[in-house]
Amino acid sequence: MSEPAIDRAPTFEAADDLDAINRLYREKRWSDGLPIVPPTAARVERMLAHSCRGRHEVVANVAPGFGAATVERIAVNAVMAGCDPEYLPVLIAATEAVADPEFNLQGIQATTNPVAVWLVLNGPVSKQLQVNATFNCIGQGSWANATLGRAMRLILQNIGGAQTGEMDRATQGQPGKFTFCCAENEESHPWQPLHVERGFAATDSTVTVVGAEGTMNMNTHAKHADELARVIAETMVHPTSNEYVHGGEPWFIVGSEHAEIFRREGWDKARVKRELWERSKMAVKHLSAKEIDRARASRTPELGELGDDTLLPISPAPDDIQLIVAGGPGTHSVYVPCFGNSRAVMRRIES
Amino acid sequence: MTVCSTAFQTLGRAQARALGNSALPIAVIPHPFGGRSREEVRKLAEQCVEDIVKLLAGGKT
């Protein structure tokens, strides 16, 4: 029996002229604004050889356009982004993850908020694919990080239909919407890595998708856990945060030097989460009047009546705060405020 | 039938097409309205109700 035509990625003939192909992709708005690698049949075939799933199998329907993300269409976008063929299973798992209702992809894709989709890799896959977890891990310079994050964006745009100014309504957006991907540094880690914390084996490879509003660097030479937790918590407090309004899921990329301070003083991950959660509570009165109305609509069932002096926790519970360890040497950690109406989703990467 | 502001009309129309209902009637209100007074919002709401009634009757706004 033949496959239904709807599941086939369309093909067309083009001259072997990179400039002309890029002009076409620019005119059709199939690119993210940067030149692409032409997804020729041969390149797509090489990519498909790295998945045991059928090329026309629908991995997910991607909001807000609900395009069918077949394995083949994911591969086409991965080629365009410059991915090595071995990266395909990561993108299949990530596409499944973004479509999980917990992630709220409809909201993330169509909102005015600058939210980007951040990919976090754990397990052996990071070394196998050389996904950077150390120096400049969310910056430039690592092929896997750059192209995996870019491929995710192209999937969201081309399969999900979130074109700038049409269904993607971001007021300004952010640079992370071009690409945003790193691995966790599991070798320089005082605690369990993220995937083990969430019930996977250390030998499993996983990808986690996070609705990340941006990155806020935190440079502190604090020497003790108590002081470090205090300054991080005070950085979290900001009255224009979606997280305080809705009860969010803030993320942190803890630098290895800061992680070492917590380890030295015996603070486990649960302790760090609890201390940050307690110390980052913000009085309702710091919000604007309109945000107080929004917070009441979102959080009254969780917190009861909200008065001016009610202390709002950033998330419903301490365990909603998410910590990974990554980055090179230095006194920096990163606060990644999140969209609020979203929860990160982790999927195992099947090779 | 759905209601959206002018800034989101493109999204509403594209989403309706994506979901297979390109003829979905959409009542459109001016954007932005967050900073408007209660009285101004009331006027917009009254106009919007009239638009909804027209759209449900098969007309255009």
Coordinates of C-alpha atoms in Angstrom, one line a residue:
Chain A
M1 CA 0.0 0.0 0.0
S2 CA 1.4 3.4 -0.9
E3 CA 1.9 6.1 1.8
P4 CA -0.7 8.9 1.8
A5 CA 0.6 11.9 -0.3
I6 CA 0.0 14.3 2.6
D7 CA 2.9 12.8 4.5
R8 CA 5.5 13.4 1.9
A9 CA 7.7 16.5 2.0
P10 CA 7.2 18.4 -1.3
T11 CA 10.2 18.3 -3.7
F12 CA 11.2 20.6 -6.5
E13 CA 14.0 20.9 -9.1
A14 CA 16.5 23.6 -8.6
A15 CA 19.7 24.6 -10.5
D16 CA 23.0 23.8 -8.6
D17 CA 23.4 27.4 -7.6
L18 CA 23.6 28.1 -3.9
D19 CA 23.0 31.8 -4.2
A20 CA 19.8 31.2 -6.3
I21 CA 18.6 28.6 -3.8
N22 CA 19.1 30.9 -0.9
R23 CA 17.2 33.7 -2.8
L24 CA 14.3 31.3 -3.2
Y25 CA 14.3 30.3 0.5
R26 CA 14.5 33.9 1.4
E27 CA 11.5 34.9 -0.9
K28 CA 9.5 31.9 0.4
R29 CA 10.3 32.7 4.0
W30 CA 11.5 29.1 4.6
S31 CA 14.7 30.4 6.3
D32 CA 15.2 32.0 9.7
G33 CA 17.0 35.0 8.1
L34 CA 20.3 33.2 7.6
P35 CA 21.5 31.3 4.6
I36 CA 20.6 27.6 4.6
V37 CA 22.1 24.3 3.5
P38 CA 20.0 23.1 0.5
P39 CA 18.0 20.1 1.7
T40 CA 18.8 17.9 -1.4
A41 CA 17.3 14.4 -1.6
A42 CA 20.8 13.0 -1.0
R43 CA 21.4 15.0 2.2
V44 CA 18.0 14.2 3.5
E45 CA 18.6 10.5 2.8
R46 CA 21.9 10.6 4.7
M47 CA 20.1 12.1 7.6
L48 CA 17.2 9.6 7.5
A49 CA 19.7 6.7 7.8
H50 CA 20.2 7.8 11.4
S51 CA 16.7 7.0 12.5
C52 CA 15.0 3.6 12.7
R53 CA 11.6 5.3 12.4
G54 CA 9.7 5.4 9.1
R55 CA 10.3 8.5 7.0
H56 CA 6.6 9.4 6.8
E57 CA 5.8 8.6 10.4
V58 CA 4.2 11.6 12.1
V59 CA 6.2 12.4 15.2
A60 CA 3.8 15.2 16.3
N61 CA 1.5 17.9 15.0
V62 CA 3.2 21.2 15.7
A63 CA 1.2 24.2 16.9
P64 CA 0.0 26.8 16.0
G65 CA -0.4 25.6 12.4
F66 CA -0.5 22.0 13.4
G67 CA 1.7 20.9 10.5
A68 CA 2.5 17.2 10.5
A69 CA 6.1 16.8 11.7
T70 CA 7.1 13.6 9.9
V71 CA 10.5 12.2 10.4
E72 CA 11.3 13.3 6.8
R73 CA 10.2 16.9 7.4
I74 CA 12.2 17.1 10.6
A75 CA 15.2 15.8 8.6
V76 CA 14.7 18.5 5.9
N77 CA 14.8 21.2 8.5
A78 CA 17.8 19.6 10.2
V79 CA 19.7 19.6 6.9
M80 CA 18.8 23.3 6.3
A81 CA 20.1 24.2 9.7
G82 CA 23.5 22.5 9.0
C83 CA 23.0 19.5 11.3
D84 CA 25.2 16.4 11.0
P85 CA 23.1 13.4 10.1
E86 CA 23.8 11.9 13.5
Y87 CA 21.8 14.7 15.2
L88 CA 18.4 13.5 13.8
P89 CA 17.3 11.4 16.8
V90 CA 17.7 14.5 19.1
L91 CA 15.4 16.5 16.9
I92 CA 12.8 13.8 16.7
A93 CA 12.7 13.6 20.5
A94 CA 12.7 17.3 20.9
T95 CA 9.7 17.6 18.4
E96 CA 7.8 15.1 20.5
A97 CA 8.6 17.0 23.6
V98 CA 7.4 20.4 22.3
A99 CA 4.1 18.9 21.3
D100 CA 3.4 17.6 24.9
P101 CA 0.4 19.6 26.2
E102 CA 2.4 20.4 29.4
F103 CA 4.8 22.5 27.2
N104 CA 1.9 24.7 25.9
L105 CA 3.5 25.1 22.5
Q106 CA 0.4 27.0 21.2
G107 CA 1.0 29.7 23.8
I108 CA 4.8 29.7 23.3
Q109 CA 4.6 30.0 19.5
A110 CA 1.9 32.7 19.2
T111 CA 2.6 34.9 22.2
T112 CA 3.9 38.4 22.3
N113 CA 6.4 37.2 24.9
P114 CA 10.0 36.7 23.6
V115 CA 10.0 33.0 24.7
A116 CA 12.5 30.8 22.9
V117 CA 12.7 27.0 22.9
W118 CA 15.9 26.0 24.8
L119 CA 17.2 22.4 24.3
V120 CA 19.1 20.8 27.2
L121 CA 20.9 17.6 26.5
N122 CA 21.8 15.0 29.1
G123 CA 23.5 11.6 29.0
P124 CA 26.0 10.0 26.7
V125 CA 24.6 11.8 23.6
S126 CA 26.3 15.0 24.7
K127 CA 29.8 13.5 24.3
Q128 CA 28.9 11.4 21.2
L129 CA 27.7 14.5 19.4
Q130 CA 30.1 16.9 21.0
V131 CA 27.4 19.1 22.5
N132 CA 29.2 21.8 24.5
A133 CA 28.5 21.9 28.2
T134 CA 31.5 24.1 29.2
F135 CA 33.0 27.3 28.0
N136 CA 30.5 29.5 26.1
C137 CA 28.0 26.7 26.1
I138 CA 25.0 28.9 25.2
G139 CA 27.2 31.2 23.0
Q140 CA 28.7 30.7 19.6
G141 CA 31.3 28.3 18.4
S142 CA 30.0 24.7 18.9
W143 CA 28.6 23.1 15.8
A144 CA 26.1 20.8 17.5
N145 CA 24.8 23.5 19.9
A146 CA 24.4 26.0 17.1
T147 CA 22.8 23.7 14.5
L148 CA 20.5 21.7 16.8
G149 CA 19.0 24.9 18.3
R150 CA 18.6 26.4 14.8
A151 CA 16.9 23.2 13.5
M152 CA 14.4 23.3 16.3
R153 CA 13.6 26.9 15.4
L154 CA 13.2 25.9 11.7
I155 CA 10.9 23.0 12.7
L156 CA 8.8 25.4 14.8
Q157 CA 8.6 28.0 12.0
N158 CA 8.3 25.8 8.9
I159 CA 6.3 22.9 10.2
G160 CA 4.5 24.7 13.1
G161 CA 3.8 27.7 10.9
A162 CA 5.0 30.3 13.3
Q163 CA 6.2 32.9 10.8
T164 CA 7.3 36.3 12.2
G165 CA 4.5 38.8 12.3
E166 CA 2.0 36.2 11.3
M167 CA 1.4 33.5 13.8
D168 CA 4.6 34.3 15.8
R169 CA 3.5 37.5 17.5
A170 CA 6.6 38.2 19.6
T171 CA 6.9 41.9 20.4
Q172 CA 10.7 41.9 20.1
G173 CA 11.7 38.3 20.4
Q174 CA 15.2 37.5 21.5
P175 CA 18.5 36.2 20.0
G176 CA 17.8 32.7 21.6
K177 CA 15.0 32.3 19.0
F178 CA 17.8 31.8 16.4
T179 CA 19.3 29.0 18.4
F180 CA 19.5 27.9 22.0
C181 CA 21.0 24.6 23.0
C182 CA 23.5 23.2 25.4
A183 CA 24.4 20.1 27.4
E184 CA 24.6 19.7 31.1
N185 CA 28.2 19.3 32.4
E186 CA 27.7 16.0 34.2
E187 CA 31.5 15.7 35.0
S188 CA 31.7 18.9 37.1
H189 CA 28.5 18.3 39.1
P190 CA 27.9 18.1 42.8
W191 CA 24.4 16.7 42.4
Q192 CA 22.4 14.3 40.2
P193 CA 22.2 15.5 36.6
L194 CA 18.8 16.6 35.4
H195 CA 17.8 13.4 33.6
V196 CA 18.7 11.3 36.7
E197 CA 16.7 13.7 38.9
R198 CA 13.7 13.1 36.6
G199 CA 13.9 9.3 36.8
F200 CA 16.1 8.3 33.8
A201 CA 19.2 6.2 34.1
A202 CA 22.6 8.0 33.9
T203 CA 23.2 6.0 30.8
D204 CA 20.1 7.3 29.1
S205 CA 20.3 10.2 26.7
T206 CA 17.6 12.8 26.9
V207 CA 16.6 16.2 25.5
T208 CA 14.6 18.7 27.6
V209 CA 12.7 21.5 26.0
V210 CA 12.3 24.7 28.0
G211 CA 10.2 27.8 27.3
A212 CA 13.0 30.3 28.0
E213 CA 12.2 34.0 28.2
G214 CA 15.8 35.1 28.1
T215 CA 19.1 34.9 30.0
M216 CA 20.2 37.0 32.9
N217 CA 23.9 36.6 33.8
M218 CA 24.7 36.6 37.5
N219 CA 28.4 37.4 38.2
T220 CA 29.1 37.1 41.9
H221 CA 32.3 36.4 43.8
A222 CA 30.2 35.3 46.8
K223 CA 32.2 32.7 48.8
H224 CA 29.5 31.1 50.9
A225 CA 26.3 29.2 50.0
D226 CA 24.1 31.5 52.1
E227 CA 25.4 34.7 50.5
L228 CA 25.3 33.1 47.0
A229 CA 21.7 32.0 47.5
R230 CA 20.8 35.5 48.7
V231 CA 22.1 37.3 45.7
I232 CA 20.6 34.8 43.2
A233 CA 17.2 35.0 44.9
E234 CA 17.3 38.8 44.8
T235 CA 18.1 38.6 41.1
M236 CA 15.0 36.5 40.5
V237 CA 12.7 39.2 42.0
H238 CA 11.3 41.4 39.3
P239 CA 7.8 42.8 39.0
T240 CA 7.6 42.4 35.2
S241 CA 8.0 38.6 35.5
N242 CA 5.5 36.3 33.9
E243 CA 6.5 33.7 36.6
Y244 CA 5.3 35.6 39.6
V245 CA 2.0 36.3 37.8
H246 CA 1.3 32.7 36.7
G247 CA 3.5 30.6 39.0
G248 CA 6.3 29.6 36.8
E249 CA 9.2 27.3 36.5
P250 CA 12.5 29.3 36.7
W251 CA 15.7 27.7 35.4
F252 CA 19.3 28.2 36.4
I253 CA 22.5 27.3 34.7
V254 CA 24.8 27.1 37.7
G255 CA 28.4 27.6 36.9
S256 CA 30.8 24.9 38.2
E257 CA 32.5 27.4 40.7
H258 CA 29.1 28.3 42.2
A259 CA 28.1 24.6 42.2
E260 CA 31.3 23.9 44.1
I261 CA 30.4 26.5 46.8
F262 CA 27.1 24.7 47.4
R263 CA 28.8 21.3 47.4
R264 CA 31.5 22.4 49.9
E265 CA 28.9 23.5 52.4
G266 CA 26.7 20.4 51.9
W267 CA 23.8 22.0 50.2
D268 CA 22.0 19.4 48.0
K269 CA 19.8 20.4 45.1
A270 CA 16.6 20.3 47.2
R271 CA 18.2 22.7 49.7
V272 CA 19.3 25.1 47.0
K273 CA 15.8 25.0 45.5
R274 CA 14.1 25.6 48.8
E275 CA 16.4 28.5 49.8
L276 CA 15.9 30.2 46.4
W277 CA 12.1 29.7 46.6
E278 CA 11.8 31.1 50.1
R279 CA 14.1 34.0 49.6
S280 CA 12.7 35.1 46.2
K281 CA 9.1 35.7 47.4
M282 CA 7.9 39.1 46.3
A283 CA 5.1 41.2 47.9
V284 CA 2.1 41.5 45.6
K285 CA 2.3 45.3 45.8
H286 CA 5.4 45.4 43.7
L287 CA 3.3 44.3 40.7
S288 CA 1.4 46.8 38.6
A289 CA -2.3 47.1 39.3
K290 CA -3.1 45.2 36.0
E291 CA -0.6 42.5 36.9
I292 CA -2.1 42.1 40.3
D293 CA -5.4 41.4 38.6
R294 CA -3.7 38.9 36.3
A295 CA -2.0 37.2 39.3
R296 CA -5.3 37.0 41.1
A297 CA -6.9 35.3 38.1
S298 CA -4.0 32.9 37.9
R299 CA -3.0 32.2 41.4
T300 CA -5.9 32.7 43.8
P301 CA -6.8 28.9 43.6
E302 CA -3.2 28.2 44.7
L303 CA -2.6 30.9 47.2
G304 CA -6.0 32.2 48.3
E305 CA -6.8 35.9 48.4
L306 CA -3.9 38.1 47.3
G307 CA -3.5 41.3 49.4
D308 CA -0.9 44.0 48.9
D309 CA 1.5 42.3 51.3
T310 CA 0.9 38.7 50.3
L311 CA 4.2 37.2 49.5
L312 CA 4.1 35.6 46.0
P313 CA 6.4 32.6 45.5
I314 CA 7.9 32.5 42.0
S315 CA 6.6 29.0 41.4
P316 CA 4.0 26.8 43.1
A317 CA 6.6 24.7 44.9
P318 CA 10.4 24.8 45.5
D319 CA 10.8 21.8 43.3
D320 CA 9.5 23.7 40.3
I321 CA 12.8 25.6 40.3
Q322 CA 15.2 23.8 37.9
L323 CA 18.9 23.7 38.2
I324 CA 21.5 22.4 35.7
V325 CA 25.3 22.7 36.0
A326 CA 27.1 24.0 32.9
G327 CA 29.7 26.5 31.7
G328 CA 33.4 26.8 32.0
P329 CA 35.5 28.2 34.9
G330 CA 34.4 31.6 36.2
T331 CA 32.1 33.2 38.8
H332 CA 29.1 33.3 36.6
S333 CA 25.7 31.5 36.7
V334 CA 22.7 32.3 34.5
Y335 CA 19.1 32.9 35.5
V336 CA 16.7 31.8 32.7
P337 CA 13.3 33.3 33.5
C338 CA 10.6 31.3 31.8
F339 CA 7.3 31.8 30.0
G340 CA 5.2 31.0 33.1
N341 CA 2.4 29.1 31.4
S342 CA 4.6 26.2 30.4
R343 CA 6.5 23.3 31.9
A344 CA 9.7 21.8 30.5
V345 CA 9.3 18.4 29.0
M346 CA 12.1 15.7 28.8
R347 CA 12.2 12.9 26.3
R348 CA 14.6 10.0 25.9
I349 CA 16.6 10.1 22.7
E350 CA 16.2 6.8 20.8
S351 CA 19.1 6.1 18.5
Chain B
M1 CA -16.9 32.7 16.1
T2 CA -14.0 34.3 17.9
V3 CA -13.0 37.7 19.1
C4 CA -9.5 39.3 18.7
S5 CA -7.9 42.7 18.6
T6 CA -6.5 44.2 15.4
A7 CA -2.9 43.2 16.3
F8 CA -3.9 39.6 16.5
Q9 CA -6.2 39.5 13.4
T10 CA -3.5 37.9 11.2
L11 CA -2.9 35.2 13.8
G12 CA -6.6 34.5 14.2
R13 CA -7.1 34.2 10.4
A14 CA -4.0 32.0 10.0
Q15 CA -4.9 29.8 12.9
A16 CA -8.5 29.4 11.5
R17 CA -7.0 28.3 8.1
A18 CA -4.6 25.9 9.8
L19 CA -7.4 24.3 11.7
G20 CA -9.5 23.9 8.5
N21 CA -12.1 26.6 9.2
S22 CA -10.9 29.5 7.0
A23 CA -14.4 31.0 7.0
L24 CA -14.5 31.4 10.8
P25 CA -16.2 34.7 11.6
I26 CA -13.9 36.9 13.7
A27 CA -15.1 40.0 15.5
V28 CA -12.2 42.5 15.7
I29 CA -11.7 45.2 18.3
P30 CA -9.1 48.0 18.2
H31 CA -5.7 47.4 19.7
P32 CA -4.4 48.2 22.3
F33 CA -7.1 48.4 24.8
G34 CA -5.2 47.6 28.1
G35 CA -4.7 51.3 28.8
R36 CA -8.2 52.4 28.0
S37 CA -10.7 53.6 30.6
R38 CA -13.5 51.5 31.8
E39 CA -16.0 53.7 29.8
E40 CA -14.0 53.4 26.6
V41 CA -13.8 49.6 27.0
R42 CA -17.5 49.5 27.6
K43 CA -18.1 51.3 24.2
L44 CA -15.8 48.9 22.5
A45 CA -17.6 46.0 24.0
E46 CA -21.0 47.3 22.9
Q47 CA -19.7 47.8 19.4
C48 CA -18.2 44.3 19.5
V49 CA -21.5 42.7 20.5
E50 CA -23.2 44.4 17.5
D51 CA -20.4 43.0 15.3
I52 CA -20.9 39.5 16.7
V53 CA -24.6 39.6 16.1
K54 CA -24.0 40.7 12.5
L55 CA -21.4 38.0 11.9
L56 CA -23.6 35.3 13.4
A57 CA -26.4 36.5 11.0
G58 CA -24.0 35.9 8.1
G59 CA -23.2 39.5 7.5
K60 CA -19.9 41.5 7.4
T61 CA -18.8 44.1 10.0

